[in-house]
């Protein structure tokens, strides 16, 4: 059984709120889960910060058990210094011509 640490959406339309959950990879996004390990509010507060709460000991436990975080959760865990920062993929050479270059020609 592949276990993932992922986001489950709550809140209403245009006001998202997420719970960070440990779930089987085959279960739907808002479906059956094993444990809640935190919350994430992506809307910035007055200070401009996004609010993340984590049960750090439980997150470390699930990571030690082999749970794989999704890309977004891995980024949040890196900000909390639980995981190393994910590698940024190199986009390589750009194909095509930009609009500014096309106007010059």
Tab-separated table of N, CA, C and O in Angstrom:
chain	number	residue	atom	x	y	z
A	1	UNK	N	0.840	-1.178	0.000
A	1	UNK	CA	0.000	0.000	0.000
A	1	UNK	C	0.888	1.245	0.000
A	1	UNK	O	1.718	1.436	0.881
A	2	UNK	N	0.705	2.097	-1.014
A	2	UNK	CA	1.445	3.345	-1.098
A	2	UNK	C	0.699	4.399	-0.296
A	2	UNK	O	-0.486	4.632	-0.508
A	3	UNK	N	1.410	5.013	0.632
A	3	UNK	CA	0.804	6.031	1.496
A	3	UNK	C	1.339	7.396	1.077
A	3	UNK	O	2.542	7.564	0.874
A	4	UNK	N	0.441	8.352	0.953
A	4	UNK	CA	0.794	9.702	0.558
A	4	UNK	C	0.400	10.699	1.635
A	4	UNK	O	-0.604	10.529	2.324
A	5	UNK	N	1.184	11.758	1.747
A	5	UNK	CA	0.816	12.904	2.579
A	5	UNK	C	0.359	13.962	1.593
A	5	UNK	O	1.134	14.422	0.761
A	6	UNK	N	-0.927	14.326	1.655
A	6	UNK	CA	-1.464	15.229	0.643
A	6	UNK	C	-2.498	16.162	1.240
A	6	UNK	O	-2.879	16.049	2.401
A	7	UNK	N	-2.957	17.100	0.404
A	7	UNK	CA	-3.932	18.088	0.827
A	7	UNK	C	-5.341	17.606	0.527
A	7	UNK	O	-5.591	16.972	-0.493
A	8	UNK	N	-6.255	17.930	1.413
A	8	UNK	CA	-7.676	17.649	1.231
A	8	UNK	C	-8.405	18.980	1.360
A	8	UNK	O	-8.271	19.671	2.363
A	9	UNK	N	-9.171	19.354	0.333
A	9	UNK	CA	-9.765	20.684	0.288
A	9	UNK	C	-11.043	20.794	1.114
A	9	UNK	O	-11.908	19.933	1.077
A	10	UNK	N	-11.136	21.902	1.843
A	10	UNK	CA	-12.330	22.286	2.588
A	10	UNK	C	-12.589	23.748	2.292
A	10	UNK	O	-11.913	24.352	1.471
A	11	UNK	N	-13.543	24.324	2.968
A	11	UNK	CA	-13.865	25.727	2.724
A	11	UNK	C	-14.937	25.834	1.658
A	11	UNK	O	-15.528	24.857	1.226
A	12	UNK	N	-15.183	27.049	1.228
A	12	UNK	CA	-16.214	27.246	0.212
A	12	UNK	C	-15.582	27.765	-1.070
A	12	UNK	O	-14.359	27.882	-1.172
A	13	UNK	N	-16.417	28.074	-2.024
A	13	UNK	CA	-15.935	28.523	-3.318
A	13	UNK	C	-15.116	29.806	-3.171
A	13	UNK	O	-15.535	30.753	-2.514
A	14	UNK	N	-13.945	29.808	-3.773
A	14	UNK	CA	-12.999	30.929	-3.769
A	14	UNK	C	-12.401	31.243	-2.399
A	14	UNK	O	-11.694	32.230	-2.241
A	15	UNK	N	-12.669	30.428	-1.387
A	15	UNK	CA	-12.048	30.574	-0.072
A	15	UNK	C	-11.535	29.205	0.382
A	15	UNK	O	-12.092	28.584	1.280
A	16	UNK	N	-10.454	28.725	-0.243
A	16	UNK	CA	-9.993	27.371	0.067
A	16	UNK	C	-9.323	27.279	1.429
A	16	UNK	O	-8.763	28.245	1.945
A	17	UNK	N	-9.418	26.109	2.000
A	17	UNK	CA	-8.752	25.754	3.249
A	17	UNK	C	-8.421	24.273	3.120
A	17	UNK	O	-9.253	23.500	2.661
A	18	UNK	N	-7.222	23.896	3.459
A	18	UNK	CA	-6.795	22.513	3.257
A	18	UNK	C	-6.400	21.860	4.573
A	18	UNK	O	-5.839	22.512	5.456
A	19	UNK	N	-6.666	20.574	4.667
A	19	UNK	CA	-6.137	19.755	5.754
A	19	UNK	C	-5.042	18.892	5.150
A	19	UNK	O	-5.199	18.352	4.051
A	20	UNK	N	-3.949	18.771	5.863
A	20	UNK	CA	-2.853	17.917	5.424
A	20	UNK	C	-3.118	16.552	6.016
A	20	UNK	O	-3.169	16.399	7.236
A	21	UNK	N	-3.304	15.567	5.131
A	21	UNK	CA	-3.726	14.246	5.573
A	21	UNK	C	-2.811	13.164	5.040
A	21	UNK	O	-2.212	13.302	3.973
A	22	UNK	N	-2.735	12.081	5.786
A	22	UNK	CA	-2.034	10.878	5.353
A	22	UNK	C	-3.114	9.936	4.842
A	22	UNK	O	-4.068	9.632	5.558
A	23	UNK	N	-2.956	9.497	3.572
A	23	UNK	CA	-3.995	8.668	2.967
A	23	UNK	C	-3.372	7.659	2.009
A	23	UNK	O	-2.249	7.842	1.528
A	24	UNK	N	-4.127	6.614	1.735
A	24	UNK	CA	-3.748	5.643	0.714
A	24	UNK	C	-3.787	6.358	-0.634
A	24	UNK	O	-4.687	7.158	-0.898
A	25	UNK	N	-2.816	6.097	-1.499
A	25	UNK	CA	-2.728	6.781	-2.782
A	25	UNK	C	-3.930	6.495	-3.678
A	25	UNK	O	-4.258	7.290	-4.554
A	26	UNK	N	-4.609	5.380	-3.463
A	26	UNK	CA	-5.745	5.014	-4.311
A	26	UNK	C	-7.048	5.681	-3.896
A	26	UNK	O	-8.010	5.683	-4.653
A	27	UNK	N	-7.109	6.251	-2.703
A	27	UNK	CA	-8.346	6.879	-2.237
A	27	UNK	C	-8.501	8.267	-2.871
A	27	UNK	O	-7.511	8.920	-3.210
A	28	UNK	N	-9.749	8.756	-3.034
A	28	UNK	CA	-9.952	10.074	-3.646
A	28	UNK	C	-9.442	11.208	-2.763
A	28	UNK	O	-9.183	11.018	-1.572
A	29	UNK	N	-9.315	12.394	-3.357
A	29	UNK	CA	-8.732	13.547	-2.668
A	29	UNK	C	-9.413	13.840	-1.340
A	29	UNK	O	-8.751	14.063	-0.327
A	30	UNK	N	-10.732	13.880	-1.329
A	30	UNK	CA	-11.466	14.199	-0.104
A	30	UNK	C	-12.071	12.953	0.530
A	30	UNK	O	-12.985	13.043	1.334
A	31	UNK	N	-11.548	11.787	0.195
A	31	UNK	CA	-12.120	10.537	0.682
A	31	UNK	C	-11.468	10.030	1.948
A	31	UNK	O	-11.015	10.792	2.808
A	32	UNK	N	-11.396	8.711	2.036
A	32	UNK	CA	-10.891	8.023	3.222
A	32	UNK	C	-9.425	8.391	3.483
A	32	UNK	O	-8.626	8.485	2.557
A	33	UNK	N	-9.074	8.564	4.745
A	33	UNK	CA	-7.707	8.921	5.125
A	33	UNK	C	-7.309	8.167	6.379
A	33	UNK	O	-8.145	7.598	7.077
A	34	UNK	N	-6.004	8.176	6.657
A	34	UNK	CA	-5.488	7.476	7.827
A	34	UNK	C	-5.359	8.403	9.037
A	34	UNK	O	-5.673	8.016	10.160
A	35	UNK	N	-4.862	9.645	8.786
A	35	UNK	CA	-4.641	10.563	9.908
A	35	UNK	C	-4.534	11.995	9.403
A	35	UNK	O	-3.999	12.247	8.326
A	36	UNK	N	-5.044	12.942	10.200
A	36	UNK	CA	-4.828	14.370	9.945
A	36	UNK	C	-3.507	14.763	10.603
A	36	UNK	O	-3.302	14.498	11.781
A	37	UNK	N	-2.633	15.418	9.837
A	37	UNK	CA	-1.353	15.825	10.419
A	37	UNK	C	-1.129	17.334	10.369
A	37	UNK	O	-0.076	17.813	10.768
A	38	UNK	N	-2.122	18.089	9.883
A	38	UNK	CA	-1.956	19.536	9.871
A	38	UNK	C	-3.005	20.225	9.040
A	38	UNK	O	-3.915	19.608	8.487
A	39	UNK	N	-2.866	21.569	8.948
A	39	UNK	CA	-3.756	22.392	8.139
A	39	UNK	C	-2.935	23.386	7.341
A	39	UNK	O	-1.791	23.702	7.697
A	40	UNK	N	-3.546	23.892	6.259
A	40	UNK	CA	-2.888	24.880	5.406
A	40	UNK	C	-3.938	25.851	4.903
A	40	UNK	O	-4.923	25.450	4.294
A	41	UNK	N	-3.732	27.129	5.188
A	41	UNK	CA	-4.614	28.179	4.693
A	41	UNK	C	-3.824	28.998	3.676
A	41	UNK	O	-2.955	29.782	4.054
A	42	UNK	N	-4.105	28.831	2.359
A	42	UNK	CA	-3.300	29.506	1.345
A	42	UNK	C	-3.602	30.991	1.184
A	42	UNK	O	-2.851	31.696	0.516
A	43	UNK	N	-4.684	31.480	1.778
A	43	UNK	CA	-5.005	32.894	1.654
A	43	UNK	C	-4.169	33.688	2.645
A	43	UNK	O	-4.181	33.417	3.846
A	44	UNK	N	-3.431	34.685	2.153
A	44	UNK	CA	-2.562	35.443	3.053
A	44	UNK	C	-3.353	36.252	4.078
A	44	UNK	O	-4.433	36.759	3.783
A	45	UNK	N	-2.791	36.353	5.265
A	45	UNK	CA	-3.395	37.170	6.319
A	45	UNK	C	-2.998	38.628	6.097
A	45	UNK	O	-2.384	38.972	5.091
A	46	UNK	N	-3.306	39.479	7.053
A	46	UNK	CA	-2.970	40.902	6.924
A	46	UNK	C	-1.466	41.109	6.780
A	46	UNK	O	-1.034	42.018	6.084
A	47	UNK	N	-0.672	40.280	7.415
A	47	UNK	CA	0.777	40.403	7.326
A	47	UNK	C	1.348	39.809	6.051
A	47	UNK	O	2.540	39.896	5.790
A	48	UNK	N	0.521	39.162	5.238
A	48	UNK	CA	0.977	38.589	3.983
A	48	UNK	C	1.471	37.161	4.103
A	48	UNK	O	1.967	36.590	3.136
A	49	UNK	N	1.333	36.555	5.285
A	49	UNK	CA	1.824	35.192	5.493
A	49	UNK	C	0.698	34.186	5.329
A	49	UNK	O	-0.455	34.465	5.659
A	50	UNK	N	1.040	33.021	4.817
A	50	UNK	CA	0.081	31.926	4.706
A	50	UNK	C	0.241	31.059	5.946
A	50	UNK	O	1.347	30.841	6.423
A	51	UNK	N	-0.853	30.561	6.482
A	51	UNK	CA	-0.846	29.875	7.773
A	51	UNK	C	-0.753	28.362	7.591
A	51	UNK	O	-1.604	27.767	6.933
A	52	UNK	N	0.276	27.757	8.187
A	52	UNK	CA	0.461	26.311	8.143
A	52	UNK	C	0.642	25.813	9.566
A	52	UNK	O	1.450	26.354	10.324
A	53	UNK	N	-0.124	24.789	9.954
A	53	UNK	CA	0.092	24.131	11.240
A	53	UNK	C	0.382	22.664	10.960
A	53	UNK	O	-0.235	22.063	10.078
A	54	UNK	N	1.330	22.115	11.688
A	54	UNK	CA	1.744	20.723	11.491
A	54	UNK	C	1.932	20.026	12.824
A	54	UNK	O	2.387	20.640	13.792
A	55	UNK	N	1.605	18.740	12.848
A	55	UNK	CA	1.992	17.880	13.965
A	55	UNK	C	3.329	17.271	13.538
A	55	UNK	O	3.378	16.232	12.885
A	56	UNK	N	4.403	17.948	13.903
A	56	UNK	CA	5.728	17.616	13.393
A	56	UNK	C	6.126	16.183	13.727
A	56	UNK	O	6.658	15.465	12.874
A	57	UNK	N	5.845	15.739	14.941
A	57	UNK	CA	6.228	14.376	15.327
A	57	UNK	C	5.502	13.336	14.477
A	57	UNK	O	6.088	12.332	14.064
A	58	UNK	N	4.224	13.572	14.175
A	58	UNK	CA	3.458	12.616	13.362
A	58	UNK	C	3.895	12.648	11.895
A	58	UNK	O	3.944	11.622	11.223
A	59	UNK	N	4.236	13.831	11.397
A	59	UNK	CA	4.732	13.927	10.019
A	59	UNK	C	6.039	13.153	9.886
A	59	UNK	O	6.222	12.370	8.947
A	60	UNK	N	6.941	13.336	10.853
A	60	UNK	CA	8.213	12.605	10.822
A	60	UNK	C	7.990	11.105	10.937
A	60	UNK	O	8.680	10.314	10.300
A	61	UNK	N	7.010	10.693	11.747
A	61	UNK	CA	6.688	9.280	11.887
A	61	UNK	C	6.255	8.694	10.543
A	61	UNK	O	6.736	7.640	10.125
A	62	UNK	N	5.332	9.380	9.845
A	62	UNK	CA	4.833	8.863	8.573
A	62	UNK	C	5.914	8.884	7.494
A	62	UNK	O	5.974	7.990	6.644
A	63	UNK	N	6.775	9.882	7.508
A	63	UNK	CA	7.887	9.907	6.553
A	63	UNK	C	8.842	8.748	6.812
A	63	UNK	O	9.354	8.133	5.869
A	64	UNK	N	9.076	8.433	8.091
A	64	UNK	CA	9.941	7.305	8.434
A	64	UNK	C	9.312	5.981	8.023
A	64	UNK	O	10.023	5.024	7.696
A	65	UNK	N	7.977	5.928	8.007
A	65	UNK	CA	7.267	4.716	7.588
A	65	UNK	C	7.225	4.575	6.070
A	65	UNK	O	6.746	3.563	5.570
A	66	UNK	N	7.660	5.597	5.340
A	66	UNK	CA	7.704	5.510	3.883
A	66	UNK	C	6.639	6.297	3.158
A	66	UNK	O	6.483	6.145	1.947
A	67	UNK	N	5.897	7.146	3.853
A	67	UNK	CA	4.879	7.956	3.186
A	67	UNK	C	5.557	8.966	2.270
A	67	UNK	O	6.591	9.536	2.610
A	68	UNK	N	4.970	9.172	1.105
A	68	UNK	CA	5.526	10.093	0.113
A	68	UNK	C	4.676	11.351	0.049
A	68	UNK	O	3.495	11.273	-0.248
A	69	UNK	N	5.262	12.526	0.291
A	69	UNK	CA	4.483	13.756	0.191
A	69	UNK	C	4.277	14.154	-1.269
A	69	UNK	O	5.125	13.883	-2.121
A	70	UNK	N	3.143	14.794	-1.556
A	70	UNK	CA	2.928	15.337	-2.890
A	70	UNK	C	3.836	16.555	-3.061
A	70	UNK	O	4.461	17.018	-2.108
A	71	UNK	N	3.890	17.109	-4.253
A	71	UNK	CA	4.786	18.235	-4.530
A	71	UNK	C	4.466	19.443	-3.656
A	71	UNK	O	5.368	20.072	-3.089
A	72	UNK	N	3.192	19.758	-3.514
A	72	UNK	CA	2.800	20.917	-2.709
A	72	UNK	C	3.115	20.696	-1.234
A	72	UNK	O	3.636	21.591	-0.558
A	73	UNK	N	2.830	19.515	-0.740
A	73	UNK	CA	3.110	19.216	0.671
A	73	UNK	C	4.623	19.178	0.901
A	73	UNK	O	5.098	19.642	1.942
A	74	UNK	N	5.385	18.679	-0.055
A	74	UNK	CA	6.841	18.664	0.091
A	74	UNK	C	7.376	20.089	0.202
A	74	UNK	O	8.292	20.364	0.987
A	75	UNK	N	6.791	21.011	-0.561
A	75	UNK	CA	7.200	22.409	-0.477
A	75	UNK	C	6.868	22.989	0.901
A	75	UNK	O	7.677	23.698	1.499
A	76	UNK	N	5.688	22.663	1.429
A	76	UNK	CA	5.302	23.151	2.753
A	76	UNK	C	6.196	22.564	3.845
A	76	UNK	O	6.574	23.259	4.794
A	77	UNK	N	6.544	21.281	3.706
A	77	UNK	CA	7.422	20.647	4.694
A	77	UNK	C	8.832	21.219	4.613
A	77	UNK	O	9.531	21.317	5.622
A	78	UNK	N	9.265	21.608	3.422
A	78	UNK	CA	10.584	22.230	3.277
A	78	UNK	C	10.609	23.599	3.954
A	78	UNK	O	11.617	23.971	4.575
A	79	UNK	N	9.508	24.346	3.856
A	79	UNK	CA	9.430	25.642	4.528
A	79	UNK	C	9.447	25.484	6.046
A	79	UNK	O	9.901	26.367	6.757
A	80	UNK	N	8.948	24.345	6.535
A	80	UNK	CA	8.940	24.074	7.973
A	80	UNK	C	10.225	23.373	8.423
A	80	UNK	O	10.328	22.957	9.573
A	81	UNK	N	11.192	23.212	7.528
A	81	UNK	CA	12.487	22.572	7.797
A	81	UNK	C	12.341	21.121	8.242
A	81	UNK	O	13.127	20.626	9.057
A	82	UNK	N	11.355	20.428	7.715
A	82	UNK	CA	11.195	19.003	7.996
A	82	UNK	C	11.848	18.176	6.893
A	82	UNK	O	12.458	17.152	7.156
A	83	UNK	N	11.735	18.637	5.666
A	83	UNK	CA	12.360	17.997	4.512
A	83	UNK	C	13.322	18.972	3.860
A	83	UNK	O	13.156	20.190	3.995
A	84	UNK	N	14.323	18.472	3.120
A	84	UNK	CA	15.144	19.400	2.342
A	84	UNK	C	14.315	19.984	1.202
A	84	UNK	O	13.325	19.387	0.765
A	85	UNK	N	14.710	21.157	0.738
A	85	UNK	CA	13.966	21.819	-0.335
A	85	UNK	C	13.969	20.946	-1.583
A	85	UNK	O	15.009	20.383	-1.945
A	86	UNK	N	12.812	20.808	-2.243
A	86	UNK	CA	12.763	19.995	-3.453
A	86	UNK	C	13.584	20.638	-4.561
A	86	UNK	O	13.677	21.865	-4.651
A	87	UNK	N	14.188	19.805	-5.397
A	87	UNK	CA	15.011	20.292	-6.499
A	87	UNK	C	14.126	20.968	-7.539
A	87	UNK	O	13.042	20.491	-7.859
A	88	UNK	N	14.608	22.079	-8.061
A	88	UNK	CA	13.879	22.794	-9.102
A	88	UNK	C	14.316	22.228	-10.444
A	88	UNK	O	15.505	22.252	-10.772
A	89	UNK	N	13.383	21.693	-11.234
A	89	UNK	CA	13.782	21.111	-12.512
A	89	UNK	C	14.258	22.181	-13.479
A	89	UNK	O	13.720	23.288	-13.530
A	90	UNK	N	15.288	21.861	-14.250
A	90	UNK	CA	15.827	22.770	-15.246
A	90	UNK	C	14.924	22.707	-16.472
A	90	UNK	O	14.663	21.639	-17.009
A	91	UNK	N	14.452	23.847	-16.922
A	91	UNK	CA	13.538	23.879	-18.054
A	91	UNK	C	14.251	23.661	-19.378
A	91	UNK	O	13.626	23.344	-20.367
A	92	UNK	N	15.553	23.859	-19.412
A	92	UNK	CA	16.290	23.663	-20.649
A	92	UNK	C	16.081	24.826	-21.594
A	92	UNK	O	15.532	25.867	-21.246
A	93	UNK	N	16.530	24.657	-22.837
A	93	UNK	CA	16.394	25.767	-23.793
A	93	UNK	C	14.925	26.019	-24.138
A	93	UNK	O	14.124	25.103	-24.219
A	94	UNK	N	14.611	27.275	-24.306
A	94	UNK	CA	13.241	27.657	-24.643
A	94	UNK	C	12.999	27.455	-26.127
A	94	UNK	O	13.815	27.834	-26.959
A	95	UNK	N	11.894	26.878	-26.465
A	95	UNK	CA	11.526	26.660	-27.855
A	95	UNK	C	10.622	27.790	-28.310
A	95	UNK	O	9.855	28.342	-27.540
A	96	UNK	N	10.742	28.108	-29.578
A	96	UNK	CA	9.882	29.150	-30.124
A	96	UNK	C	10.495	30.515	-29.931
A	96	UNK	O	11.596	30.690	-29.396
A	97	UNK	N	9.784	31.515	-30.376
A	97	UNK	CA	10.244	32.887	-30.322
A	97	UNK	C	9.288	33.681	-29.447
A	97	UNK	O	8.072	33.537	-29.554
A	98	UNK	N	9.846	34.529	-28.578
A	98	UNK	CA	8.994	35.333	-27.720
A	98	UNK	C	8.326	36.425	-28.545
A	98	UNK	O	8.758	36.747	-29.655
A	99	UNK	N	7.279	37.017	-28.012
A	99	UNK	CA	6.555	38.048	-28.745
A	99	UNK	C	7.422	39.271	-29.019
A	99	UNK	O	7.343	39.896	-30.062
A	100	UNK	N	8.259	39.635	-28.047
A	100	UNK	CA	9.132	40.798	-28.222
A	100	UNK	C	10.124	40.549	-29.364
A	100	UNK	O	10.385	41.454	-30.174
A	101	UNK	N	10.685	39.347	-29.427
A	101	UNK	CA	11.617	39.026	-30.496
A	101	UNK	C	10.909	38.946	-31.845
A	101	UNK	O	11.476	39.291	-32.877
A	102	UNK	N	9.681	38.478	-31.847
A	102	UNK	CA	8.934	38.373	-33.100
A	102	UNK	C	8.619	39.749	-33.663
A	102	UNK	O	8.629	39.939	-34.884
A	103	UNK	N	8.362	40.733	-32.814
A	103	UNK	CA	8.072	42.096	-33.284
A	103	UNK	C	9.311	42.754	-33.862
A	103	UNK	O	9.217	43.572	-34.772
A	104	UNK	N	10.490	42.429	-33.328
A	104	UNK	CA	11.740	43.029	-33.818
A	104	UNK	C	12.042	42.589	-35.245
A	104	UNK	O	12.612	43.307	-36.009
A	105	UNK	N	11.634	41.369	-35.564
A	105	UNK	CA	11.929	40.820	-36.894
A	105	UNK	C	10.938	41.302	-37.859
A	105	UNK	O	10.547	41.893	-38.548
